[in-house]
mmCIF file of C-alpha atoms in Angstrom:
data_model
loop_
_atom_site.group_PDB
_atom_site.id
_atom_site.type_symbol
_atom_site.label_atom_id
_atom_site.label_comp_id
_atom_site.label_asym_id
_atom_site.label_seq_id
_atom_site.Cartn_x
_atom_site.Cartn_y
_atom_site.Cartn_z
ATOM 1 C CA UNK A 28 61.432 138.604 39.944
ATOM 2 C CA UNK A 29 58.764 140.278 42.035
ATOM 3 C CA UNK A 30 57.244 136.880 42.980
ATOM 4 C CA UNK A 31 60.804 135.732 44.054
ATOM 5 C CA UNK A 32 61.344 138.630 46.273
ATOM 6 C CA UNK A 33 57.734 138.405 47.801
ATOM 7 C CA UNK A 34 58.270 134.656 48.393
ATOM 8 C CA UNK A 35 61.601 135.435 50.335
ATOM 9 C CA UNK A 36 59.987 138.240 52.333
ATOM 10 C CA UNK A 37 57.139 135.978 53.387
ATOM 11 C CA UNK A 38 59.468 132.931 54.198
ATOM 12 C CA UNK A 39 61.503 135.494 56.232
ATOM 13 C CA UNK A 40 58.518 136.812 58.051
ATOM 14 C CA UNK A 41 57.268 133.177 58.794
ATOM 15 C CA UNK A 42 60.785 132.195 60.276
ATOM 16 C CA UNK A 43 60.808 135.422 62.258
ATOM 17 C CA UNK A 44 57.218 134.698 63.820
ATOM 18 C CA UNK A 45 58.338 131.008 64.379
ATOM 19 C CA UNK A 46 61.438 132.088 66.405
ATOM 20 C CA UNK A 47 59.554 134.723 68.430
ATOM 21 C CA UNK A 48 56.791 132.316 69.263
ATOM 22 C CA UNK A 49 59.537 129.684 70.389
ATOM 23 C CA UNK A 50 61.216 132.411 72.313
ATOM 24 C CA UNK A 51 57.934 133.385 74.083
ATOM 25 C CA UNK A 52 57.071 129.713 74.748
ATOM 26 C CA UNK A 53 60.600 129.171 76.212
ATOM 27 C CA UNK A 54 60.316 132.228 78.399
ATOM 28 C CA UNK A 55 56.799 131.093 79.529
ATOM 29 C CA UNK A 56 58.287 127.604 80.486
ATOM 30 C CA UNK A 57 61.143 129.011 82.467
ATOM 31 C CA UNK A 58 58.751 131.321 84.342
ATOM 32 C CA UNK A 59 56.370 128.509 84.989
ATOM 33 C CA UNK A 60 59.145 126.348 86.425
ATOM 34 C CA UNK A 61 59.554 128.794 89.360
ATOM 35 C CA UNK A 62 57.455 127.733 92.365
ATOM 36 C CA UNK A 63 55.698 130.560 94.248
ATOM 37 C CA UNK A 64 53.846 130.603 97.489
ATOM 38 C CA UNK A 65 50.591 131.407 95.649
ATOM 39 C CA UNK A 66 49.620 130.652 91.957
ATOM 40 C CA UNK A 67 49.902 133.385 89.648
ATOM 41 C CA UNK A 68 51.927 135.677 92.077
ATOM 42 C CA UNK A 69 55.164 137.108 90.776
ATOM 43 C CA UNK A 70 58.119 136.731 93.063
ATOM 44 C CA UNK A 71 59.931 139.930 94.046
ATOM 45 C CA UNK A 72 63.193 140.719 92.394
ATOM 46 C CA UNK A 73 65.295 140.332 95.551
ATOM 47 C CA UNK A 74 63.945 136.713 95.971
ATOM 48 C CA UNK A 75 65.406 135.017 92.872
ATOM 49 C CA UNK A 76 64.878 131.353 93.915
ATOM 50 C CA UNK A 77 68.524 130.662 94.889
ATOM 51 C CA UNK A 78 67.885 130.190 98.619
ATOM 52 C CA UNK A 79 66.368 126.827 100.168
ATOM 53 C CA UNK A 80 62.625 127.241 100.361
ATOM 54 C CA UNK A 81 62.318 130.529 98.423
ATOM 55 C CA UNK A 82 58.960 130.806 97.164
ATOM 56 C CA UNK A 83 58.926 134.513 96.771
ATOM 57 C CA UNK A 84 57.032 135.181 99.978
ATOM 58 C CA UNK A 85 58.279 138.529 101.463
ATOM 59 C CA UNK A 86 55.048 140.828 101.691
ATOM 60 C CA UNK A 87 56.573 143.083 104.215
ATOM 61 C CA UNK A 88 59.693 143.561 102.161
ATOM 62 C CA UNK A 89 62.042 142.516 105.060
ATOM 63 C CA UNK A 90 64.781 141.054 102.748
ATOM 64 C CA UNK A 91 65.049 143.849 100.273
ATOM 65 C CA UNK A 92 68.200 145.027 101.902
ATOM 66 C CA UNK A 93 71.013 142.457 100.984
ATOM 67 C CA UNK A 94 72.595 142.647 104.482
ATOM 68 C CA UNK A 95 69.230 142.233 106.233
ATOM 69 C CA UNK A 96 68.339 139.385 103.789
ATOM 70 C CA UNK A 97 71.415 137.473 105.196
ATOM 71 C CA UNK A 98 70.369 138.018 108.729
ATOM 72 C CA UNK A 99 66.676 137.029 108.037
ATOM 73 C CA UNK A 100 67.792 133.783 106.256
ATOM 74 C CA UNK A 101 69.754 132.722 109.254
ATOM 75 C CA UNK A 102 67.033 133.913 111.715
ATOM 76 C CA UNK A 103 64.532 131.738 110.033
ATOM 77 C CA UNK A 104 66.878 128.698 109.911
ATOM 78 C CA UNK A 105 67.644 128.960 113.592
ATOM 79 C CA UNK A 106 63.918 129.470 114.584
ATOM 80 C CA UNK A 107 62.972 126.514 112.331
ATOM 81 C CA UNK A 108 65.528 124.195 114.165
ATOM 82 C CA UNK A 109 64.459 125.478 117.607
ATOM 83 C CA UNK A 110 60.794 124.912 116.766
ATOM 84 C CA UNK A 111 61.444 121.290 115.718
ATOM 85 C CA UNK A 112 63.311 120.612 118.862
ATOM 86 C CA UNK A 113 60.563 122.367 120.865
ATOM 87 C CA UNK A 114 57.720 120.319 119.240
ATOM 88 C CA UNK A 115 59.548 117.303 119.926
ATOM 89 C CA UNK A 116 60.070 118.263 123.644
ATOM 90 C CA UNK A 117 56.280 119.114 123.914
ATOM 91 C CA UNK A 118 55.122 115.734 122.474
ATOM 92 C CA UNK A 119 58.023 113.471 123.905
ATOM 93 C CA UNK A 120 56.926 113.347 127.607
ATOM 94 C CA UNK A 121 53.567 111.986 126.641
ATOM 95 C CA UNK A 122 55.277 109.149 124.671
ATOM 96 C CA UNK A 123 57.977 108.375 127.435
ATOM 97 C CA UNK A 124 57.627 105.008 129.332
ATOM 98 C CA UNK A 125 58.345 106.722 132.602
ATOM 99 C CA UNK A 126 56.608 109.346 134.487
ATOM 100 C CA UNK A 127 57.800 112.817 133.149
ATOM 101 C CA UNK A 128 55.944 116.091 133.425
ATOM 102 C CA UNK A 129 54.337 117.783 130.409
ATOM 103 C CA UNK A 130 55.840 120.896 128.989
ATOM 104 C CA UNK A 131 53.233 122.938 130.684
ATOM 105 C CA UNK A 132 54.629 121.752 134.162
ATOM 106 C CA UNK A 133 58.243 121.577 133.174
ATOM 107 C CA UNK A 134 59.019 124.843 134.866
ATOM 108 C CA UNK A 135 57.937 123.608 138.244
ATOM 109 C CA UNK A 136 60.003 120.498 138.074
ATOM 110 C CA UNK A 137 63.010 120.298 140.474
ATOM 111 C CA UNK A 138 66.228 119.761 138.739
ATOM 112 C CA UNK A 139 69.686 118.698 140.097
ATOM 113 C CA UNK A 140 70.484 122.384 140.737
ATOM 114 C CA UNK A 141 68.350 125.462 141.562
ATOM 115 C CA UNK A 142 66.630 127.007 138.589
ATOM 116 C CA UNK A 143 68.405 130.615 139.057
ATOM 117 C CA UNK A 144 71.984 129.212 138.491
ATOM 118 C CA UNK A 145 70.824 127.000 135.718
ATOM 119 C CA UNK A 146 69.252 129.916 133.970
ATOM 120 C CA UNK A 147 72.401 131.897 134.165
ATOM 121 C CA UNK A 148 74.656 129.138 132.958
ATOM 122 C CA UNK A 149 72.367 128.613 129.894
ATOM 123 C CA UNK A 150 72.358 132.355 129.181
ATOM 124 C CA UNK A 151 76.221 132.228 129.171
ATOM 125 C CA UNK A 152 76.496 129.199 127.021
ATOM 126 C CA UNK A 153 73.914 130.611 124.470
ATOM 127 C CA UNK A 154 75.596 133.864 124.333
ATOM 128 C CA UNK A 155 79.036 132.084 123.475
ATOM 129 C CA UNK A 156 77.293 129.918 120.776
ATOM 130 C CA UNK A 157 75.411 132.976 119.275
ATOM 131 C CA UNK A 158 78.486 135.242 119.262
ATOM 132 C CA UNK A 159 80.290 132.642 117.460
ATOM 133 C CA UNK A 160 77.489 132.241 114.895
ATOM 134 C CA UNK A 161 77.271 136.056 114.381
ATOM 135 C CA UNK A 162 81.133 136.020 113.599
ATOM 136 C CA UNK A 163 80.713 133.382 111.153
ATOM 137 C CA UNK A 164 77.998 135.211 109.452
ATOM 138 C CA UNK A 165 80.248 138.423 109.085
ATOM 139 C CA UNK A 166 83.165 136.119 108.010
ATOM 140 C CA UNK A 167 82.085 132.670 106.705
ATOM 141 C CA UNK A 168 84.326 129.826 107.606
ATOM 142 C CA UNK A 169 86.066 131.789 110.265
ATOM 143 C CA UNK A 170 84.517 129.583 113.109
ATOM 144 C CA UNK A 171 85.292 126.258 111.578
ATOM 145 C CA UNK A 172 87.971 125.450 114.152
ATOM 146 C CA UNK A 173 86.713 124.613 117.696
ATOM 147 C CA UNK A 174 88.413 127.107 120.159
ATOM 148 C CA UNK A 175 88.611 124.532 122.961
ATOM 149 C CA UNK A 176 89.713 121.331 121.504
ATOM 150 C CA UNK A 177 90.989 122.468 118.028
ATOM 151 C CA UNK A 178 88.602 120.343 116.142
ATOM 152 C CA UNK A 179 87.912 121.390 112.381
ATOM 153 C CA UNK A 180 84.465 121.006 111.621
ATOM 154 C CA UNK A 181 85.247 121.592 107.954
ATOM 155 C CA UNK A 182 88.288 123.564 106.803
ATOM 156 C CA UNK A 183 86.798 124.587 103.512
ATOM 157 C CA UNK A 184 83.108 125.010 104.386
ATOM 158 C CA UNK A 185 81.840 128.609 104.128
ATOM 159 C CA UNK A 186 78.111 127.791 103.895
ATOM 160 C CA UNK A 187 76.843 129.787 106.805
ATOM 161 C CA UNK A 188 74.177 127.887 108.918
ATOM 162 C CA UNK A 189 75.503 124.518 107.603
ATOM 163 C CA UNK A 190 78.652 123.664 109.418
ATOM 164 C CA UNK A 191 78.842 119.851 108.614
ATOM 165 C CA UNK A 192 81.616 117.969 110.151
ATOM 166 C CA UNK A 193 80.649 117.051 113.678
ATOM 167 C CA UNK A 194 76.993 117.902 112.944
ATOM 168 C CA UNK A 195 76.759 115.509 109.963
ATOM 169 C CA UNK A 196 78.513 112.370 111.303
ATOM 170 C CA UNK A 197 76.198 110.151 109.061
ATOM 171 C CA UNK A 198 77.290 112.036 106.053
ATOM 172 C CA UNK A 199 73.847 112.865 104.698
ATOM 173 C CA UNK A 200 75.261 116.141 103.204
ATOM 174 C CA UNK A 201 77.319 114.188 100.809
ATOM 175 C CA UNK A 202 74.280 112.890 98.873
ATOM 176 C CA UNK A 203 72.094 115.832 97.946
ATOM 177 C CA UNK A 204 72.712 118.832 100.248
ATOM 178 C CA UNK A 205 70.230 121.236 98.376
ATOM 179 C CA UNK A 206 67.394 118.620 98.773
ATOM 180 C CA UNK A 207 68.238 118.387 102.565
ATOM 181 C CA UNK A 208 68.211 122.026 102.913
ATOM 182 C CA UNK A 209 64.748 122.336 101.290
ATOM 183 C CA UNK A 210 63.342 119.464 103.505
ATOM 184 C CA UNK A 211 64.766 121.134 106.534
ATOM 185 C CA UNK A 212 63.332 124.548 106.080
ATOM 186 C CA UNK A 213 59.910 123.088 105.085
ATOM 187 C CA UNK A 214 59.883 120.953 108.260
ATOM 188 C CA UNK A 215 60.974 123.903 110.280
ATOM 189 C CA UNK A 216 58.396 126.254 108.994
ATOM 190 C CA UNK A 217 55.741 123.673 109.762
ATOM 191 C CA UNK A 218 57.140 123.211 113.245
ATOM 192 C CA UNK A 219 56.951 126.969 113.790
ATOM 193 C CA UNK A 220 53.310 126.925 113.071
ATOM 194 C CA UNK A 221 52.795 123.745 115.084
ATOM 195 C CA UNK A 222 54.667 125.118 118.226
ATOM 196 C CA UNK A 223 52.486 128.362 117.934
ATOM 197 C CA UNK A 224 49.408 126.133 118.068
ATOM 198 C CA UNK A 225 50.783 124.150 121.159
ATOM 199 C CA UNK A 226 51.243 127.215 122.863
ATOM 200 C CA UNK A 227 47.574 128.281 122.242
ATOM 201 C CA UNK A 228 46.353 124.910 122.972
ATOM 202 C CA UNK A 229 48.189 124.714 126.205
ATOM 203 C CA UNK A 230 47.094 128.044 127.418
ATOM 204 C CA UNK A 231 43.544 127.094 126.635
ATOM 205 C CA UNK A 232 43.232 123.538 127.860
ATOM 206 C CA UNK A 233 46.049 123.384 130.446
ATOM 207 C CA UNK A 234 47.004 119.916 129.146
ATOM 208 C CA UNK A 235 49.678 118.477 126.863
ATOM 209 C CA UNK A 236 49.096 118.206 122.893
ATOM 210 C CA UNK A 237 48.712 114.297 122.948
ATOM 211 C CA UNK A 238 46.574 114.348 126.106
ATOM 212 C CA UNK A 239 44.219 116.733 124.355
ATOM 213 C CA UNK A 240 44.308 114.744 121.132
ATOM 214 C CA UNK A 241 43.404 111.377 122.957
ATOM 215 C CA UNK A 242 40.613 113.225 124.859
ATOM 216 C CA UNK A 243 39.277 114.546 121.476
ATOM 217 C CA UNK A 244 39.426 111.131 119.811
ATOM 218 C CA UNK A 245 37.709 109.445 122.847
ATOM 219 C CA UNK A 246 34.928 111.909 122.687
ATOM 220 C CA UNK A 247 34.903 114.311 119.734
ATOM 221 C CA UNK A 248 31.392 115.664 120.219
ATOM 222 C CA UNK A 249 32.167 116.814 123.761
ATOM 223 C CA UNK A 250 35.997 117.727 123.402
ATOM 224 C CA UNK A 251 36.657 120.004 120.476
ATOM 225 C CA UNK A 252 37.361 123.478 119.573
ATOM 226 C CA UNK A 253 33.901 124.803 120.491
ATOM 227 C CA UNK A 254 33.846 123.362 123.942
#
């Protein structure tokens, strides 16, 4: 009888250890699947990986407050998109087949109207667009209808920052929207770093990025970061 009881106890203990090991292994696997910005770093609790490009990077705790987190997400997204456009605008003039001023000299270029009125027109249009975006952040989906032409971007879309409709005429979002969001924010972050480098390079050398690059390739010993 004692042997039978002992055998049952040992079997139960072995099963318990097996289950606990499996649970530990399962929890380890789940934790390992979370990509973080630095190996071995634990992501903060307010960054749970649900956002596109969330790798747990918030050393200053700017997104701890939920309302501030919403604002920071949209701020990064807009800065990323403007940075991608900006880098293209910095490189584009050097690739154009016609004579165009570099981005460093663009402020001196004579447009079809004086710079002062164009500046105020741009500020008015940007203010209108930004106010609508801010209202959409407060009430997602409220700005889907165009106020001028009555065009509905997407009657059911409440995903702030991703309007779809007119902004997705090729229908890419119908395939894998989550993957596209991740690619966009990754490219946008790279563009923000790149545009900062272009600013420093322009202030240091006084020429456009590709002009600087071709000069370096032609004579890397004389044209480099140390000269």
